[in-house]
Coordinates of C-alpha atoms in Angstrom, one line a residue:
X1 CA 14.6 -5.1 98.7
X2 CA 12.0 -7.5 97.6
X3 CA 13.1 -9.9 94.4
X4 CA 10.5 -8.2 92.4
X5 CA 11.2 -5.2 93.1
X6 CA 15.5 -6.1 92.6
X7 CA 14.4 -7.4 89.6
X8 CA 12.4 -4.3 88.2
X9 CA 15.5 -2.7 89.3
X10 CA 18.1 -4.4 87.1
X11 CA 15.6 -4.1 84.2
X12 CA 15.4 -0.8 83.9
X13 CA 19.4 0.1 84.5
X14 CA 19.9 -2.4 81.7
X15 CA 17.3 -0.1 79.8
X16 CA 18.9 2.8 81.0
X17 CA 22.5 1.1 79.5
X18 CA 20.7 0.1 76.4
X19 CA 19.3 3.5 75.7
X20 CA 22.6 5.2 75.9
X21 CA 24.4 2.6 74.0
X22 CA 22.5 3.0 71.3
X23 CA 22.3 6.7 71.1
X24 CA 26.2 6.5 71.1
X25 CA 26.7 4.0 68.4
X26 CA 24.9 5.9 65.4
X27 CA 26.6 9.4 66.4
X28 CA 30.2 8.4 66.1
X29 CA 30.3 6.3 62.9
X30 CA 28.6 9.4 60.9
X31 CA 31.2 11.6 62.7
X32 CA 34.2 9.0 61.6
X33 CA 32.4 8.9 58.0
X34 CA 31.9 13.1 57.4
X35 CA 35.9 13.1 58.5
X36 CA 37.0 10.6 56.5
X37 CA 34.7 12.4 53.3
X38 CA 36.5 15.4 54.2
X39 CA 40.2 14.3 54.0
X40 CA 39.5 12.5 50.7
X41 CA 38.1 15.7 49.2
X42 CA 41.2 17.9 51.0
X43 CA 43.6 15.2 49.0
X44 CA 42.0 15.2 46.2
X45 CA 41.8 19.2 45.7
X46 CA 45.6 19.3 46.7
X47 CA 46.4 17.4 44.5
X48 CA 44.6 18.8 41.6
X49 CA 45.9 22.2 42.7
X50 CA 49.5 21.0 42.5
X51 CA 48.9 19.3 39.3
X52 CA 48.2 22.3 38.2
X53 CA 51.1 24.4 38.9
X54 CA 53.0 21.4 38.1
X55 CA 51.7 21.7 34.4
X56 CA 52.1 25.5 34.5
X57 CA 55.9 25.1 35.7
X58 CA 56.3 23.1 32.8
X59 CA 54.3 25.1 30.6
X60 CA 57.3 27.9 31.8
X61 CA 60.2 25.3 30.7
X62 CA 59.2 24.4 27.7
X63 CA 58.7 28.0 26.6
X64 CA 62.0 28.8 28.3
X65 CA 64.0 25.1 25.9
X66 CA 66.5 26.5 23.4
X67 CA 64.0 24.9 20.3
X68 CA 61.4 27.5 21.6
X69 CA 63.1 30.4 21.1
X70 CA 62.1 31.7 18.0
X71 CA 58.4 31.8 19.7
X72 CA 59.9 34.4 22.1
X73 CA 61.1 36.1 19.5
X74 CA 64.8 35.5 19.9
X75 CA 67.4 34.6 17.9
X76 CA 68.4 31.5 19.7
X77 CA 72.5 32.4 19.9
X78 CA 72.6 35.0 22.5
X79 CA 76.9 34.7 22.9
X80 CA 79.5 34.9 20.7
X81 CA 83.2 33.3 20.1
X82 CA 83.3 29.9 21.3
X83 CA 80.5 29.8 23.2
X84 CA 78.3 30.0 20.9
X85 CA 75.6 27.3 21.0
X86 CA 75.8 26.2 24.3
X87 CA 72.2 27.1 25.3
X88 CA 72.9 26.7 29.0
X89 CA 75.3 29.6 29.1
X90 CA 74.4 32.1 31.6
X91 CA 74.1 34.9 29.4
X92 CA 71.6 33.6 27.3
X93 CA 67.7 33.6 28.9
X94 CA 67.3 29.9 29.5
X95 CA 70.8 29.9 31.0
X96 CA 70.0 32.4 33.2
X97 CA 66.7 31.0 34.1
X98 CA 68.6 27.3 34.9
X99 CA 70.9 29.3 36.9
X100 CA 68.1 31.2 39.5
X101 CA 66.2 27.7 39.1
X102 CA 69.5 25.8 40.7
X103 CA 70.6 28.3 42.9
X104 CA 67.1 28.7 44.9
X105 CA 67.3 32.1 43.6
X106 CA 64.3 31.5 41.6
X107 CA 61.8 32.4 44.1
X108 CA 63.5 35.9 44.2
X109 CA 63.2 37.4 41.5
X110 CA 59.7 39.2 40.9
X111 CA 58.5 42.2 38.9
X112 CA 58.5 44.2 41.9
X113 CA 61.7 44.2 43.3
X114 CA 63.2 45.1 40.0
X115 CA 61.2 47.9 39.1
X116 CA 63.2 51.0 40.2
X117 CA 59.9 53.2 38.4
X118 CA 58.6 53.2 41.5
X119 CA 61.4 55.4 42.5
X120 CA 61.4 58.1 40.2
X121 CA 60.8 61.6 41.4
X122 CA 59.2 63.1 38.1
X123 CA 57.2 61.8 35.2
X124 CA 59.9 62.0 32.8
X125 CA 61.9 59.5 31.1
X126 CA 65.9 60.4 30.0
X127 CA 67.3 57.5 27.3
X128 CA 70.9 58.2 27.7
X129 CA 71.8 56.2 24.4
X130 CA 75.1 54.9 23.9
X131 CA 76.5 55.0 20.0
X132 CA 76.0 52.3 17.5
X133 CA 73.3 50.3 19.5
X134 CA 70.7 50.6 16.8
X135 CA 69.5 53.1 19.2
X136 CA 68.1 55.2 16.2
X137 CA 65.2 52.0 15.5
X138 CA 63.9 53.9 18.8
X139 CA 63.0 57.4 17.0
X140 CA 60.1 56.1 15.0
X141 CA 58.9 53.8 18.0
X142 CA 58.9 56.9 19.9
X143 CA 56.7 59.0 17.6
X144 CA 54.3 56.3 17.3
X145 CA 54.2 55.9 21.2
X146 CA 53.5 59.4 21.6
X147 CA 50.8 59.8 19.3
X148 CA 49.1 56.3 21.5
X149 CA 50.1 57.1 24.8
X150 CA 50.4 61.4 24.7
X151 CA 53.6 61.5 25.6
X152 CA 56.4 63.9 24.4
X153 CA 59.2 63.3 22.6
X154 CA 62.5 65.8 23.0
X155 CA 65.8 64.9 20.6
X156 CA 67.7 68.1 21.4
X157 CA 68.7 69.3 24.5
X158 CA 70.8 72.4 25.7
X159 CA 74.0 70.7 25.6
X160 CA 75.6 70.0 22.3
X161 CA 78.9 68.6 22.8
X162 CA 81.2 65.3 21.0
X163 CA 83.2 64.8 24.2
X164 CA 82.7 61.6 26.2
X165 CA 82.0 63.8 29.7
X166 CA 80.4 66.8 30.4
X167 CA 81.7 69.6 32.9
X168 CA 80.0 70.0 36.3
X169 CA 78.6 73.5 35.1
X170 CA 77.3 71.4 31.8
X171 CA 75.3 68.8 34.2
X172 CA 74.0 71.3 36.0
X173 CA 72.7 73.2 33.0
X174 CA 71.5 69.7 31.5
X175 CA 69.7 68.8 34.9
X176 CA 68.2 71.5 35.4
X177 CA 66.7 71.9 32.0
X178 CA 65.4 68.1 32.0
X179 CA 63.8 68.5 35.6
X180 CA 61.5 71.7 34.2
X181 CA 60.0 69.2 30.8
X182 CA 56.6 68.6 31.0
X183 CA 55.5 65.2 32.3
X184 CA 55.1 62.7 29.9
X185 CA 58.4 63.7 28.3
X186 CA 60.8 61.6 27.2
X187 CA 64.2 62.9 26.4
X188 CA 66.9 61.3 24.4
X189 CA 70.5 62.1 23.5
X190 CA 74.2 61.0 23.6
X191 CA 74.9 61.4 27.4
X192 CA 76.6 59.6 30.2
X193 CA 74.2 59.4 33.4
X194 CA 73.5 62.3 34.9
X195 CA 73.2 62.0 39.2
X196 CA 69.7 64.7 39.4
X197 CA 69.7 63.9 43.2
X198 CA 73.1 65.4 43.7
X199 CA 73.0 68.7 42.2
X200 CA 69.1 68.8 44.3
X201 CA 66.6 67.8 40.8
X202 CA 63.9 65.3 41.0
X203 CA 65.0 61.5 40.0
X204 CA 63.9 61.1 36.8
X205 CA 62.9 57.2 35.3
X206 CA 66.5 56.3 33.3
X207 CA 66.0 53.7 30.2
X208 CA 69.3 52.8 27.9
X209 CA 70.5 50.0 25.3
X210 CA 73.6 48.2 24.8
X211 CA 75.1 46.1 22.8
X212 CA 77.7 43.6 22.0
X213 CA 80.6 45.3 22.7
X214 CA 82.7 44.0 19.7
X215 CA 79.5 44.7 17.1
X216 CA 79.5 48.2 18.3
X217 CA 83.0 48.1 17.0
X218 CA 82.6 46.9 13.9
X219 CA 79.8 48.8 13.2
X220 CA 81.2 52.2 14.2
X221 CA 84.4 51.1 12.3
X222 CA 82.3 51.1 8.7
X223 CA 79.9 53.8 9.7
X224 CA 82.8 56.6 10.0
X225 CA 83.7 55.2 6.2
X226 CA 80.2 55.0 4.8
X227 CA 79.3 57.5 1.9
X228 CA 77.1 59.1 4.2
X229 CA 79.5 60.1 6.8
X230 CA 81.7 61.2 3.6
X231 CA 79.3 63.5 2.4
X232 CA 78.8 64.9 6.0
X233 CA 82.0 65.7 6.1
X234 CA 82.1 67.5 2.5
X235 CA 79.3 69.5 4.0
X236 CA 80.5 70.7 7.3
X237 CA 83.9 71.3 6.0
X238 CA 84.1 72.4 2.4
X239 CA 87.5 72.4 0.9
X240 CA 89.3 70.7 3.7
X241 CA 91.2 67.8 2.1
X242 CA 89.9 64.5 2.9
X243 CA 91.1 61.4 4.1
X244 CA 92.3 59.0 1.1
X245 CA 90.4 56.4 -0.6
X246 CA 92.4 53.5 0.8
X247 CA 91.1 54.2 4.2
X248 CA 87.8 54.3 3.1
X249 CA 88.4 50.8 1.6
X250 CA 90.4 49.2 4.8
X251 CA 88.8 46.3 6.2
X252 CA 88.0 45.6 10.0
X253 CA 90.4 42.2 9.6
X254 CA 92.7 44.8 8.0
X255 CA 93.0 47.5 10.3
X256 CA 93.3 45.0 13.5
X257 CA 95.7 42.6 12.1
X258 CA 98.4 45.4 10.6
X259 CA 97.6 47.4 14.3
X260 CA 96.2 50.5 13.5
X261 CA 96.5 52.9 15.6
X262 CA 92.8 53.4 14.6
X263 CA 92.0 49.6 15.5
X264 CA 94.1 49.4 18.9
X265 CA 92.4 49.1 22.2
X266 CA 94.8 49.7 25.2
X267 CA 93.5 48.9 28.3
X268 CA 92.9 51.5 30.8
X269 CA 94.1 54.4 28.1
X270 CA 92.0 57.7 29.0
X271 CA 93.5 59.5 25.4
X272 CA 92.5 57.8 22.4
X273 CA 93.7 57.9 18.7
X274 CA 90.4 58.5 17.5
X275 CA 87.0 59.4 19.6
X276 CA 85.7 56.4 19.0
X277 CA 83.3 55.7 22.2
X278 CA 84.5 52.3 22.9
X279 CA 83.8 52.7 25.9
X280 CA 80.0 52.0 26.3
X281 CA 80.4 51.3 30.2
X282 CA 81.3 55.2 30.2
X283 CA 77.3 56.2 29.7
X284 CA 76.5 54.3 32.7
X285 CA 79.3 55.1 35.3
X286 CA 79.1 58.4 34.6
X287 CA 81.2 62.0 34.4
X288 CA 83.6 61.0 36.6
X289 CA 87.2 61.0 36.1
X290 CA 87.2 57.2 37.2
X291 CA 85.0 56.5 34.6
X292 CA 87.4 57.4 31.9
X293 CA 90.1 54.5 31.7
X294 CA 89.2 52.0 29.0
X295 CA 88.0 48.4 30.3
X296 CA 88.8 49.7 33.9
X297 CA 87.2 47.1 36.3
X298 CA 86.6 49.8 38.9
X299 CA 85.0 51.8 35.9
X300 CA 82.9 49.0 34.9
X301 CA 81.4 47.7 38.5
X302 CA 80.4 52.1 39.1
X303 CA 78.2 51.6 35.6
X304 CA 76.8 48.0 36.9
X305 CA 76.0 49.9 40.4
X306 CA 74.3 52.5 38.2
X307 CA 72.0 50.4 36.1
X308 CA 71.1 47.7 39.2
X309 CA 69.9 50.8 41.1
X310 CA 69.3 54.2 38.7
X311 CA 68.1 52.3 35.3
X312 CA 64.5 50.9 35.0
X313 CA 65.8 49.3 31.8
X314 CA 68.7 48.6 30.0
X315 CA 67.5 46.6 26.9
X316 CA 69.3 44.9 24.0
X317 CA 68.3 45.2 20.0
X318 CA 69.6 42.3 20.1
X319 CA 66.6 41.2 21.9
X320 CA 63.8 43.1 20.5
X321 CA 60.8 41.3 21.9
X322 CA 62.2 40.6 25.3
X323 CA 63.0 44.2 25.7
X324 CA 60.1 46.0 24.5
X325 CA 58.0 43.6 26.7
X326 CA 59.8 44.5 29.6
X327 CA 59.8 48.3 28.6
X328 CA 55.8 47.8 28.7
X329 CA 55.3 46.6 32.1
X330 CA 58.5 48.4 34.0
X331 CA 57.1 51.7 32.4
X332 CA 54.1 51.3 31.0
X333 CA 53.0 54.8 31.1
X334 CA 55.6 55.4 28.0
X335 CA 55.6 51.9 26.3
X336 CA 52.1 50.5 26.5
X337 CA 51.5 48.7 23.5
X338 CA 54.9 49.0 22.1
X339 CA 55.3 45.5 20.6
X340 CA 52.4 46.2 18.7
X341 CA 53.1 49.0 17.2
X342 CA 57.3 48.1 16.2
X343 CA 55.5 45.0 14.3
X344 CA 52.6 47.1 12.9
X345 CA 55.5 50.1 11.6
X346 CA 58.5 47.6 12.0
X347 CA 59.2 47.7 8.1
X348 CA 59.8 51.5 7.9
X349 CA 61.8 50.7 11.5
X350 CA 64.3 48.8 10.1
X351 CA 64.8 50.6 6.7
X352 CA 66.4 53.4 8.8
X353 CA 69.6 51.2 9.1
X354 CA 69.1 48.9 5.4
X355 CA 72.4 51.0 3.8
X356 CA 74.5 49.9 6.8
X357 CA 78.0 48.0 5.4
X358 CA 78.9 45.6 7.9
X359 CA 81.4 43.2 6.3
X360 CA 82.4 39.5 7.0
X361 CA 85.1 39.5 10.1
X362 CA 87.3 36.7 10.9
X363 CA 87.0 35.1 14.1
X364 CA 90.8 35.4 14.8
X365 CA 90.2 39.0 14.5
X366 CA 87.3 39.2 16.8
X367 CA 89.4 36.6 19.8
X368 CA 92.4 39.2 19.7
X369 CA 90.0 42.5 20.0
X370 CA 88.1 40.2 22.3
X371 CA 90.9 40.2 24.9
X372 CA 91.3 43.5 25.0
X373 CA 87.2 43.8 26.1
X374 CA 87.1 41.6 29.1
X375 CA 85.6 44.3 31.5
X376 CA 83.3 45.1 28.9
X377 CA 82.1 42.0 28.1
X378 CA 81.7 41.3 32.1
X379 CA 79.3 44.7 32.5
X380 CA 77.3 44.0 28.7
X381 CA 76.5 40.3 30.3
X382 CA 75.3 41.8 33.8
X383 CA 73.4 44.1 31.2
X384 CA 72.0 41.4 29.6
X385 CA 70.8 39.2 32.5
X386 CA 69.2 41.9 34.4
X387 CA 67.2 42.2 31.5
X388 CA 66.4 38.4 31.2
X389 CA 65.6 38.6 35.2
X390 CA 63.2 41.3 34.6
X391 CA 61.1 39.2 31.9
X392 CA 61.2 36.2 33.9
X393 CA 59.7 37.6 36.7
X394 CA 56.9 39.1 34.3
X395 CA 56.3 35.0 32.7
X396 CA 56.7 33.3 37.0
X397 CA 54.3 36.0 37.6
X398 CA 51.7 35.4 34.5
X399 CA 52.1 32.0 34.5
X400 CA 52.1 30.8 38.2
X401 CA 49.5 33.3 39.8

């Protein structure tokens, strides 16, 4: 190869390198440039995203503190004796909500896995309501719900007995007769749970209230001596001599502290003194014969089975707000707008119950009746924190998503 020719050669491979290297040079650093744009902007919306739910999860705390209860329309003392005021107890919402938060159970707990409405076999609702849980505030919600939703209201049924369990033939009859109400129906009365599925009836959806056991005490202790109940009894039973004025006039303290037969609570007794209904497990477990023993732990874990999987709801007067709002969205067909109208006809509501004597009782008195409620108390708390489950899930839900 000539030198001119070796030259001409070298000249062009080094225009040949040339040419490629820059064509390679601009390609790569707009590549490394359009990456490194795209990472920033990836960051940066990450972490504007979790901002966000950051400032919603503590949007859901501060609702949740102690000082913001009176915005959620509690009352801010949700236990009694000496645990009162310790905001981080269990059985109050924001101790419940700590307690998911610090067990990882928090995650868990969503509107949809405790809605048993899904469940339900028929469009009707049965609100087996225990005594003395202000269960009769309902009646008026009811008829306002029914003229705002069209649904029907049904306050007697074919059963009309005082004892605390019906007969097999007597839960048949009462089955049977709630399975053929139209849909839309809601049907309330005295009555332990009824098991529809076992005697071959559709599943109906089951709501019920408690209350503090102890109040419901109290409250049934003056209500069998108020003038009212007096003048009942003149009615239904002219002539018959009555019971004398000093009993009318006994105090709660009174009747507990000289132990009255009357004010006695002996654990696992089946006969009682008096009817009094103490036992407010009793509507949940059942008609059962184990159901009968007062504060009976094995009577009292049948009624929490019941409620965890037969109950929709199982509210609290005791928390009005909480409970209607979860009445709304567990069963809405029944309780839309509910809140609104108890606060739009919550005057006449609460007049039902203004002649209600309810006396001053000494703590003493409530630790020794206390003790004799332990079972009670356990299956009113499990109650009670279903109930604040169920809400949570409904504020994780609205405020998270």
């Amino acid at each position: 190869m000539s030198l001119n020719a070796e030259r001409s050669y070298k000249m062009k491979l080094r225009d040949v390198e040339n040419a490629f290297k820059y064509r390679r040079i601009p390609y790569p650093k707009r590549s490394v440039e359009l990456i490194a744009l795209l990472a920033i902007s990836c960051t940066f919306f990450l972490f504007m995203h979790t901002n966000k739910l950051n400032s919603r999860l503590k949007e859901m705390e501060v609702k949740l503190q102690p000082s913001e209860f009176s915005a959620l329309g509690l009352t801010g003392n949700h236990i009694s004796g000496h645990d009162a005021g310790k905001h981080d107890d269990i059985n109050t919402l924001h101790g419940t909500y700590q307690y998911l938060k610090s067990t990882g159970q928090l995650g868990r707990v969503t509107a949809l896995h405790l809605n048993n409405t899904r469940f339900a076999g028929t469009e009707i609702v049965i609100f087996n309501r225990p005594t003395r849980v202000e269960s009769e505030q309902m009646v008026p919600l009811f008829r306002q719900l029914a003229a705002m939703n069209d649904i029907n209201v049904v306050l007697n049924g074919p059963v009309r007995t005082m004892n605390r369990t019906r007969t097999e033939e007597e839960q048949i009859i009462e089955s049977a007769w709630a399975n053929e109400l139209e849909r839309g129906s809601i049907y309330m009365a005295h009555s332990n749970w009824l098991d529809f599925a076992s005697f071959g009836f559709k599943k109906p959806i089951y709501i019920s209230l408690v209350k503090d056991p102890i109040e419901r005490m109290i409250t049934d202790f003056y209500r069998r001596r108020s003038w009212e109940k007096r003048a009942i009894h003149r009615r239904m039973y002219p002539g018959r001599q009555e019971r004398p004025d000093e009993w009318y006039q006994q105090s709660f303290n009174e009747c507990v502290r000289s132990r009255s037969p009357e004010c006695l609570f002996v654990q696992y007794a089946v006969a009682d003194y008096i009817q009094d209904f103490k036992r407010q497990s009793l509507y949940f477990c059942g008609n059962e014969a184990d159901c009968l023993p007062f504060n009976s732990h094995h009577a009292t874990q049948l009624a929490k089975q019941r409620v965890e999987k037969e109950y929709s709801v199982v509210g609290t007067w005791e928390e009005r707000n909480i409970t209607l709002t979860v009445l709304e969205k567990y069963v809405p067909r029944f309780f839309n707008h509910a809140r609104f109208l108890y606060k739009l006809h919550s005057k006449s509501i609460r007049n039902r119950n203004r002649n209600n004597r309810k006396p001053h009782v000494d703590a003493d008195v409530r630790e020794m009746v206390r003790r004799n409620f332990t079972n009670e108390y356990e299956f009113y708390y499990f109650c009670k924190q279903r109930l604040y489950k169920q809400y949570l899930a409904l504020q994780l839900e609205n405020n998270l998503h």
